[in-house]
PDB file of C-alpha atoms in Angstrom:
ATOM      1  CA  MET B   1       3.189 -15.467 -42.539  1.00 40.00           C
ATOM      2  CA  SER B   2       4.946 -17.753 -39.985  1.00 38.00           C
ATOM      3  CA  PRO B   3       3.606 -17.949 -36.398  1.00 42.00           C
ATOM      4  CA  SER B   4       6.659 -16.135 -35.127  1.00 40.00           C
ATOM      5  CA  LEU B   5       6.037 -13.228 -37.475  1.00 39.00           C
ATOM      6  CA  ASP B   6       2.310 -13.248 -36.390  1.00 44.00           C
ATOM      7  CA  LEU B   7       3.408 -12.666 -32.824  1.00 37.00           C
ATOM      8  CA  LEU B   8       5.953 -10.042 -33.816  1.00 39.00           C
ATOM      9  CA  HIS B   9       3.272  -7.972 -35.646  1.00 41.00           C
ATOM     10  CA  ALA B  10       0.459  -8.752 -33.135  1.00 44.00           C
ATOM     11  CA  ALA B  11      -1.244  -5.601 -31.693  1.00 52.00           C
ATOM     12  CA  PRO B  12      -0.260  -4.945 -28.073  1.00 66.00           C
ATOM     13  CA  LEU B  13      -2.773  -5.849 -25.439  1.00 80.00           C
ATOM     14  CA  ALA B  14      -5.110  -2.961 -24.467  1.00 90.00           C
ATOM     15  CA  LEU B  15      -4.516  -1.561 -20.984  1.00 93.00           C
ATOM     16  CA  PRO B  16      -7.385  -2.097 -18.663  1.00 96.00           C
ATOM     17  CA  ASP B  17      -9.170   1.093 -17.333  1.00 96.00           C
ATOM     18  CA  HIS B  18      -8.043   0.421 -13.834  1.00 97.00           C
ATOM     19  CA  VAL B  19      -4.322   0.412 -14.692  1.00 98.00           C
ATOM     20  CA  ARG B  20      -2.128   3.468 -15.495  1.00 98.00           C
ATOM     21  CA  LEU B  21       1.289   3.172 -17.233  1.00 98.00           C
ATOM     22  CA  GLY B  22       3.866   5.900 -17.770  1.00 98.00           C
ATOM     23  CA  ARG B  23       7.512   6.553 -18.351  1.00 97.00           C
ATOM     24  CA  ASP B  24       7.747   9.158 -15.548  1.00 97.00           C
ATOM     25  CA  SER B  25       7.391   8.678 -11.825  1.00 98.00           C
ATOM     26  CA  GLY B  26       4.423  11.091 -11.829  1.00 98.00           C
ATOM     27  CA  VAL B  27       2.283   8.259 -13.161  1.00 98.00           C
ATOM     28  CA  LEU B  28       2.319   6.748  -9.653  1.00 98.00           C
ATOM     29  CA  GLY B  29       0.164   9.635  -8.388  1.00 98.00           C
ATOM     30  CA  THR B  30      -2.793   8.369 -10.473  1.00 98.00           C
ATOM     31  CA  ILE B  31      -3.226   5.728  -7.849  1.00 98.00           C
ATOM     32  CA  ASP B  32      -5.323   8.332  -5.954  1.00 97.00           C
ATOM     33  CA  ASP B  33      -7.995   7.939  -8.644  1.00 98.00           C
ATOM     34  CA  PRO B  34     -10.606   5.649  -7.066  1.00 97.00           C
ATOM     35  CA  ALA B  35     -10.826   3.794 -10.444  1.00 97.00           C
ATOM     36  CA  VAL B  36      -7.114   2.950 -10.531  1.00 98.00           C
ATOM     37  CA  THR B  37      -5.787  -0.024  -8.681  1.00 98.00           C
ATOM     38  CA  LEU B  38      -2.316  -0.359 -10.277  1.00 98.00           C
ATOM     39  CA  ALA B  39       0.046   2.425 -11.427  1.00 98.00           C
ATOM     40  CA  ILE B  40       3.219   1.425 -13.245  1.00 98.00           C
ATOM     41  CA  TRP B  41       6.262   3.499 -13.781  1.00 98.00           C
ATOM     42  CA  GLU B  42       8.140   1.992 -16.715  1.00 98.00           C
ATOM     43  CA  ARG B  43      11.816   2.315 -16.324  1.00 98.00           C
ATOM     44  CA  ALA B  44      14.994   0.276 -16.962  1.00 97.00           C
ATOM     45  CA  SER B  45      16.466  -1.474 -13.964  1.00 96.00           C
ATOM     46  CA  PRO B  46      19.131   0.807 -12.401  1.00 95.00           C
ATOM     47  CA  LEU B  47      21.281  -2.263 -11.462  1.00 93.00           C
ATOM     48  CA  PRO B  48      23.434  -4.564 -13.618  1.00 89.00           C
ATOM     49  CA  ARG B  49      22.510  -8.232 -13.526  1.00 87.00           C
ATOM     50  CA  PRO B  50      24.246  -8.958 -10.174  1.00 87.00           C
ATOM     51  CA  ASP B  51      25.443 -12.241  -8.686  1.00 88.00           C
ATOM     52  CA  LEU B  52      22.897 -12.674  -5.872  1.00 92.00           C
ATOM     53  CA  ALA B  53      24.316 -15.851  -4.381  1.00 88.00           C
ATOM     54  CA  GLU B  54      25.385 -14.261  -1.137  1.00 89.00           C
ATOM     55  CA  PHE B  55      22.783 -11.529  -0.904  1.00 94.00           C
ATOM     56  CA  PRO B  56      21.108 -11.473   2.602  1.00 94.00           C
ATOM     57  CA  ALA B  57      17.459 -10.905   3.127  1.00 95.00           C
ATOM     58  CA  LEU B  58      16.902  -7.354   4.463  1.00 97.00           C
ATOM     59  CA  ARG B  59      13.821  -6.127   6.361  1.00 97.00           C
ATOM     60  CA  PHE B  60      13.552  -2.969   8.468  1.00 97.00           C
ATOM     61  CA  ALA B  61      11.377   0.090   9.233  1.00 97.00           C
ATOM     62  CA  ALA B  62      12.896   3.549   9.011  1.00 97.00           C
ATOM     63  CA  ASP B  63      12.285   7.148   8.166  1.00 98.00           C
ATOM     64  CA  ALA B  64      12.219   7.415   4.377  1.00 98.00           C
ATOM     65  CA  GLY B  65      15.248   9.742   4.369  1.00 97.00           C
ATOM     66  CA  SER B  66      17.414   7.283   6.229  1.00 98.00           C
ATOM     67  CA  VAL B  67      16.751   4.176   4.143  1.00 98.00           C
ATOM     68  CA  ALA B  68      20.011   4.324   2.164  1.00 98.00           C
ATOM     69  CA  ALA B  69      21.996   4.344   5.390  1.00 98.00           C
ATOM     70  CA  LYS B  70      19.927   1.427   6.684  1.00 98.00           C
ATOM     71  CA  VAL B  71      20.629  -0.627   3.558  1.00 98.00           C
ATOM     72  CA  ARG B  72      24.332   0.170   3.648  1.00 98.00           C
ATOM     73  CA  ALA B  73      24.502  -0.837   7.338  1.00 97.00           C
ATOM     74  CA  ALA B  74      22.582  -4.029   6.686  1.00 96.00           C
ATOM     75  CA  LEU B  75      25.049  -4.967   3.859  1.00 96.00           C
ATOM     76  CA  ALA B  76      28.118  -4.003   5.849  1.00 95.00           C
ATOM     77  CA  ASP B  77      28.912  -7.661   6.746  1.00 91.00           C
ATOM     78  CA  ALA B  78      28.178  -8.955   3.222  1.00 92.00           C
ATOM     79  CA  VAL B  79      30.870  -9.427   0.569  1.00 90.00           C
ATOM     80  CA  PRO B  80      31.252  -5.925  -0.973  1.00 91.00           C
ATOM     81  CA  GLN B  81      29.740  -5.530  -4.453  1.00 93.00           C
ATOM     82  CA  ASP B  82      29.948  -2.477  -6.715  1.00 93.00           C
ATOM     83  CA  TRP B  83      26.227  -2.325  -7.111  1.00 95.00           C
ATOM     84  CA  HIS B  84      25.330  -2.237  -3.378  1.00 96.00           C
ATOM     85  CA  ASP B  85      25.603   1.533  -3.145  1.00 96.00           C
ATOM     86  CA  GLY B  86      23.522   2.026  -6.233  1.00 97.00           C
ATOM     87  CA  LEU B  87      20.880  -0.277  -4.772  1.00 97.00           C
ATOM     88  CA  ALA B  88      20.862   1.637  -1.405  1.00 98.00           C
ATOM     89  CA  ARG B  89      20.374   5.011  -3.251  1.00 98.00           C
ATOM     90  CA  ASP B  90      17.560   3.668  -5.499  1.00 98.00           C
ATOM     91  CA  VAL B  91      15.744   2.094  -2.554  1.00 98.00           C
ATOM     92  CA  GLU B  92      15.832   5.453  -0.748  1.00 98.00           C
ATOM     93  CA  THR B  93      14.606   7.283  -3.799  1.00 98.00           C
ATOM     94  CA  LEU B  94      11.659   4.899  -4.052  1.00 98.00           C
ATOM     95  CA  ALA B  95      10.989   5.135  -0.274  1.00 98.00           C
ATOM     96  CA  ARG B  96      10.886   8.899  -0.400  1.00 98.00           C
ATOM     97  CA  LEU B  97       8.545   8.783  -3.326  1.00 98.00           C
ATOM     98  CA  TYR B  98       6.297   6.244  -1.518  1.00 98.00           C
ATOM     99  CA  ALA B  99       6.347   8.463   1.565  1.00 98.00           C
ATOM    100  CA  THR B 100       5.229  11.373  -0.436  1.00 97.00           C
ATOM    101  CA  LEU B 101       2.437   9.488  -2.129  1.00 97.00           C
ATOM    102  CA  THR B 102       1.103   8.054   1.154  1.00 97.00           C
ATOM    103  CA  GLY B 103       1.787  10.869   3.568  1.00 96.00           C
ATOM    104  CA  GLU B 104       3.659   8.553   5.807  1.00 93.00           C
ATOM    105  CA  ASP B 105       7.121   9.508   7.204  1.00 92.00           C
ATOM    106  CA  ARG B 106       8.179   5.870   8.072  1.00 97.00           C
ATOM    107  CA  VAL B 107       8.257   2.952   5.656  1.00 98.00           C
ATOM    108  CA  GLU B 108       8.733  -0.772   5.912  1.00 98.00           C
ATOM    109  CA  VAL B 109      11.369  -2.107   3.501  1.00 98.00           C
ATOM    110  CA  ARG B 110      11.985  -5.646   2.370  1.00 98.00           C
ATOM    111  CA  ILE B 111      14.701  -6.567  -0.071  1.00 98.00           C
ATOM    112  CA  GLU B 112      15.366 -10.226  -0.815  1.00 96.00           C
ATOM    113  CA  ARG B 113      16.745 -12.646  -3.282  1.00 94.00           C
ATOM    114  CA  VAL B 114      13.898 -14.997  -4.387  1.00 93.00           C
ATOM    115  CA  THR B 115      14.573 -18.395  -5.768  1.00 89.00           C
ATOM    116  CA  GLY B 116      11.338 -20.199  -5.140  1.00 76.00           C
ATOM    117  CA  ASN B 117       7.550 -19.870  -5.466  1.00 75.00           C
ATOM    118  CA  GLY B 118       6.797 -17.593  -2.591  1.00 71.00           C
ATOM    119  CA  CYS B 119       3.423 -15.793  -3.068  1.00 69.00           C
ATOM    120  CA  TRP B 120       2.927 -17.694  -6.316  1.00 72.00           C
ATOM    121  CA  LYS B 121      -0.905 -17.845  -5.979  1.00 86.00           C
ATOM    122  CA  PHE B 122      -2.888 -14.902  -7.294  1.00 91.00           C
ATOM    123  CA  HIS B 123      -3.997 -12.702  -4.403  1.00 93.00           C
ATOM    124  CA  ALA B 124      -4.781  -9.176  -3.258  1.00 95.00           C
ATOM    125  CA  ASP B 125      -2.789  -7.670  -0.370  1.00 95.00           C
ATOM    126  CA  TYR B 126      -4.369  -6.646   2.864  1.00 95.00           C
ATOM    127  CA  VAL B 127      -2.643  -3.244   2.799  1.00 96.00           C
ATOM    128  CA  ALA B 128      -3.528   0.222   1.550  1.00 97.00           C
ATOM    129  CA  LEU B 129      -0.660   0.698  -0.912  1.00 98.00           C
ATOM    130  CA  ARG B 130       2.324  -1.477  -1.672  1.00 98.00           C
ATOM    131  CA  MET B 131       5.239  -0.477  -3.949  1.00 98.00           C
ATOM    132  CA  ILE B 132       7.030  -3.331  -5.691  1.00 98.00           C
ATOM    133  CA  THR B 133      10.003  -3.452  -8.057  1.00 98.00           C
ATOM    134  CA  THR B 134      12.067  -6.334  -9.268  1.00 97.00           C
ATOM    135  CA  TYR B 135      15.638  -5.256 -10.030  1.00 97.00           C
ATOM    136  CA  CYS B 136      16.433  -8.429 -11.913  1.00 94.00           C
ATOM    137  CA  GLY B 137      14.756 -11.630 -12.841  1.00 94.00           C
ATOM    138  CA  GLN B 138      11.067 -12.169 -13.664  1.00 94.00           C
ATOM    139  CA  ALA B 139       8.886  -9.419 -12.290  1.00 95.00           C
ATOM    140  CA  THR B 140       5.439  -9.387 -10.585  1.00 96.00           C
ATOM    141  CA  GLN B 141       2.492 -10.706 -12.599  1.00 95.00           C
ATOM    142  CA  TRP B 142      -1.026  -9.217 -12.374  1.00 96.00           C
ATOM    143  CA  LEU B 143      -4.552  -9.846 -13.702  1.00 96.00           C
ATOM    144  CA  PRO B 144      -7.016  -7.373 -15.198  1.00 95.00           C
ATOM    145  CA  HIS B 145     -10.250  -7.048 -13.185  1.00 92.00           C
ATOM    146  CA  GLY B 146     -12.619  -9.897 -14.037  1.00 88.00           C
ATOM    147  CA  ALA B 147      -9.951 -12.018 -15.730  1.00 89.00           C
ATOM    148  CA  ASP B 148     -10.117 -15.754 -15.407  1.00 83.00           C
ATOM    149  CA  PRO B 149      -7.282 -16.771 -13.052  1.00 73.00           C
ATOM    150  CA  GLN B 150      -6.310 -19.425 -15.573  1.00 81.00           C
ATOM    151  CA  SER B 151      -5.798 -16.786 -18.283  1.00 84.00           C
ATOM    152  CA  PRO B 152      -2.330 -15.671 -19.125  1.00 90.00           C
ATOM    153  CA  PRO B 153      -1.167 -12.988 -16.733  1.00 93.00           C
ATOM    154  CA  ARG B 154       0.300  -9.538 -17.521  1.00 95.00           C
ATOM    155  CA  ALA B 155       3.666  -8.750 -15.945  1.00 96.00           C
ATOM    156  CA  LEU B 156       5.846  -5.816 -14.986  1.00 98.00           C
ATOM    157  CA  ALA B 157       9.337  -5.741 -16.490  1.00 97.00           C
ATOM    158  CA  PRO B 158      12.504  -5.742 -14.440  1.00 97.00           C
ATOM    159  CA  GLY B 159      13.035  -2.176 -13.133  1.00 98.00           C
ATOM    160  CA  ASP B 160       9.397  -1.178 -13.404  1.00 98.00           C
ATOM    161  CA  VAL B 161       7.963   0.307 -10.205  1.00 98.00           C
ATOM    162  CA  GLY B 162       4.378  -0.874  -9.490  1.00 98.00           C
ATOM    163  CA  LEU B 163       2.111   0.867  -6.917  1.00 98.00           C
ATOM    164  CA  PHE B 164      -0.439  -1.792  -5.957  1.00 98.00           C
ATOM    165  CA  LYS B 165      -3.730  -0.805  -4.295  1.00 98.00           C
ATOM    166  CA  GLY B 166      -4.707  -3.330  -1.655  1.00 97.00           C
ATOM    167  CA  ARG B 167      -7.946  -4.267   0.112  1.00 97.00           C
ATOM    168  CA  GLU B 168      -7.639  -1.541   2.725  1.00 97.00           C
ATOM    169  CA  ARG B 169      -8.231   1.086   0.057  1.00 97.00           C
ATOM    170  CA  ALA B 170      -9.890  -0.875  -2.780  1.00 97.00           C
ATOM    171  CA  GLY B 171     -11.896  -3.690  -1.041  1.00 97.00           C
ATOM    172  CA  ASP B 172     -12.957  -6.302  -3.522  1.00 95.00           C
ATOM    173  CA  ARG B 173     -11.453  -4.236  -6.352  1.00 96.00           C
ATOM    174  CA  ALA B 174      -7.905  -4.563  -5.004  1.00 97.00           C
ATOM    175  CA  ILE B 175      -5.385  -5.545  -7.748  1.00 97.00           C
ATOM    176  CA  ILE B 176      -4.812  -9.290  -8.082  1.00 95.00           C
ATOM    177  CA  HIS B 177      -1.181 -10.311  -8.508  1.00 95.00           C
ATOM    178  CA  ARG B 178       1.464 -12.904  -7.731  1.00 94.00           C
ATOM    179  CA  SER B 179       5.142 -13.624  -7.799  1.00 92.00           C
ATOM    180  CA  PRO B 180       6.179 -15.545 -10.916  1.00 93.00           C
ATOM    181  CA  PRO B 181       6.637 -19.299  -9.992  1.00 86.00           C
ATOM    182  CA  ILE B 182      10.359 -20.037 -10.654  1.00 78.00           C
ATOM    183  CA  ALA B 183      11.174 -22.996  -8.335  1.00 75.00           C
ATOM    184  CA  GLY B 184      13.412 -25.472 -10.035  1.00 76.00           C
ATOM    185  CA  SER B 185      14.251 -23.221 -12.887  1.00 78.00           C
ATOM    186  CA  GLY B 186      17.584 -22.096 -11.560  1.00 75.00           C
ATOM    187  CA  GLU B 187      16.449 -18.463 -11.857  1.00 86.00           C
ATOM    188  CA  ASP B 188      16.523 -15.890  -9.109  1.00 92.00           C
ATOM    189  CA  ARG B 189      15.047 -12.473  -8.562  1.00 94.00           C
ATOM    190  CA  LEU B 190      16.007  -9.419  -6.542  1.00 96.00           C
ATOM    191  CA  LEU B 191      12.784  -8.002  -5.118  1.00 97.00           C
ATOM    192  CA  LEU B 192      12.018  -4.779  -3.272  1.00 98.00           C
ATOM    193  CA  VAL B 193       8.749  -4.260  -1.383  1.00 98.00           C
ATOM    194  CA  ILE B 194       7.811  -0.935   0.358  1.00 98.00           C
ATOM    195  CA  ASP B 195       4.927  -0.601   2.686  1.00 97.00           C
ATOM    196  CA  THR B 196       3.807   1.784   5.466  1.00 96.00           C
ATOM    197  CA  GLU B 197       5.370   0.793   8.737  1.00 91.00           C
ATOM    198  CA  TRP B 198       3.677  -2.261  10.166  1.00 77.00           C
ATOM    199  CA  PRO B 199       1.830  -1.668  13.403  1.00 74.00           C
ATOM    200  CA  ASP B 200       3.898  -4.207  15.387  1.00 66.00           C
ATOM    201  CA  ARG B 201       7.096  -2.178  14.890  1.00 47.00           C
ATOM    202  CA  GLY B 202       8.041  -0.092  17.900  1.00 44.00           C
TER     203      GLY B 202
END
C-alpha cells in the first residue's frame, strides 16, 4: 500500500479526555465540567471565502444582543460586501451563546484579518473562558495535556467554534494553543475572539 493510501486509511487520533467535540452548539456547555478545558462545536463556516484585503480590524465591548448592530456600524465605512451582514448576524449569535454560557451580559468582541504570526507560540490565556472561531483560513491549533510542544498540533477547522478554558478557571491545566504561523505564505485568516468585557472598559 502506498504512503498516501496508508494516510487515507489511518485511524483518526483519539480525542483527549479533557476535550469535547460535537456537531451541536450544546457541546459547548460541557466546558463547565472541571475535567474539560476545550469544547469544540464542529460546524461549516457560515461565510463564503471572502476577499479580506480591505477588512478593518474591529474591537468593541457591547451587550450581547447589540453585537450585530455594532459590527454593522463598524463596517459602515468599509467597501460593502454581500457577506458583511451574515458575519454580523453570526457574531451576535455566538456572542449571545457565550453570554449564556458565562452568565455575563456584556462581551468583548475582536474580529480581524490575520496575515502574520501573531500569537504563534503555544500558550494558555489569562482569562476564564475565550470563544474563538476562524471563518476562513487556517484555524487555531491546540495541544493535548502533557504533549511535547514540538509534537504536531491538533487544529480546529474553519467554522468550528472553540471554547477555551484559560488560567483563571483551569490554572496550570488551561488549554495550550496558538495561532497557526502563516507569515510569508500569502495566506490570510478571518478570526473572531469573544471574551467577557475587559475591566478597563468603561
